[in-house]
Steps between C-alpha positions, in 0.01 A plus 500: 500500500479250213170324425439195281139498381275226360769259387320172551789251485694428817792743533773234500377308197397538140127470422527121458727446800822474298803722527496786251788513260434868432296767674435805281422838657363748247514854638181677394316826564139482619380675183675257262223242466550490122863396541416232755229359275740491204751303708229260621393438141854444373815390679346437844341170402459244783804281561536244776823627653463873425286756684443857378384775734430865424641727770268795557436758768205419722184646346131409529453550126699179444266273697283395206799435274674289761181309577499385138872432453641443851846603382566829677739573783395819677754688710451794734711740296377805313514535122782697341834436333704636791326253731563205269802376696286463811234322296755249372653417839146477644412245234814300579401497866147385416616194305793391716309196633392373158695192397684603181847473348527825305319832477461707184416864559368680193272788404150497355640611163741204483441197277649180642599196294389267776591159350849619412575666832377196696717272287802725555456474877593131474857613431521773764652491850245403764619774733661845490369575151442854370415473129406772253644775279754691708621859489794633698554821305183691583539859620312616808171662400480863613152593380167359387316206653828309526664777704713349775540706816636235738776340292848554652673170416678583175492733199322224304231255599639168617453214249133402487266295280255724318150503642300390196571147620754320718519170687607439859542166672287441810791533743566857382134590551526369857821696554341825383186453707692416816713812461238740366511727805865576423457565127506845341198564279635668189276656236528213249417147612745330264783728612402425860511122453842527336632709788351268764667197343827673407717370790383140465690209349238403242468408132418809295400366160476759223278372219430692178174310461353728767377791286432708809645844439293819515429445129481171314804402295276336239346156460675166524333160529736385775436799726414380851337828602426797278400833653287796391228293336147638472199268550454496123861400443473224760199355321680519166805321644277233651292450186810470286653255746187282493496499120871463425679412824686831480435823688613740226339550163849606394815524709661844505733716707437862605816539703807290575541301819817431695675228691576608855877501555548402865880528467500882484367779718122540472531834317658306210284190526241546234620587151228448241601272216320531167596143408306352794146375442301497720 
């Protein structure tokens, strides 16, 4: 059962009655109030055609916080990484009737360059869009919190956009929600979304400006989403952006990125290139 709590605007509209260009779902743990507050103070500034909701498991301890901010989407799913896939599809189901064009799913340690990503959407397909930083070469995890016990499809994960941040057009959200009873719930939510969408004729747009791997590749002012940012780092990025118009104090690269080669088998898709920046 999926429950949408204390969202005061009508479910098929934005707060002012207009269609939302972008709906952002930030996956958050109940205990991560400090991360949510950092996001509220920084990149989640009010914008007419953008709505940001924190997806959390239903918990009475959140009542006071939500009374103040009214920006939380509570779902009847327990906490825990291995239950994250269910939490994500539950959140998709809860927002299906909101009137929006695109949905950005990200984590509560992701910093989003909101003006840039909204501007980029002007040039994106209106439908069948799956946009992020893709991997098709990932080996199946055999141990740890990522351990996959149900995967039987292939000896690698099917191409998927990494979970630190990816964008789906509204029609794909509707497709997933309508078919959720038939979907396998794999251990990782981003792997699951990639598998669910794998047979579809859609636009998979690999974009190096999504710094969404398990570790950050560095800092670049044109990053759309950058992952693994602490609350302190978010505030530093925001402060520097306010003062200079740039997110980074200094651009740098920790690790090389890659262009996804869709012309070869997925196991050969993703060769890191030291000359690429970002």
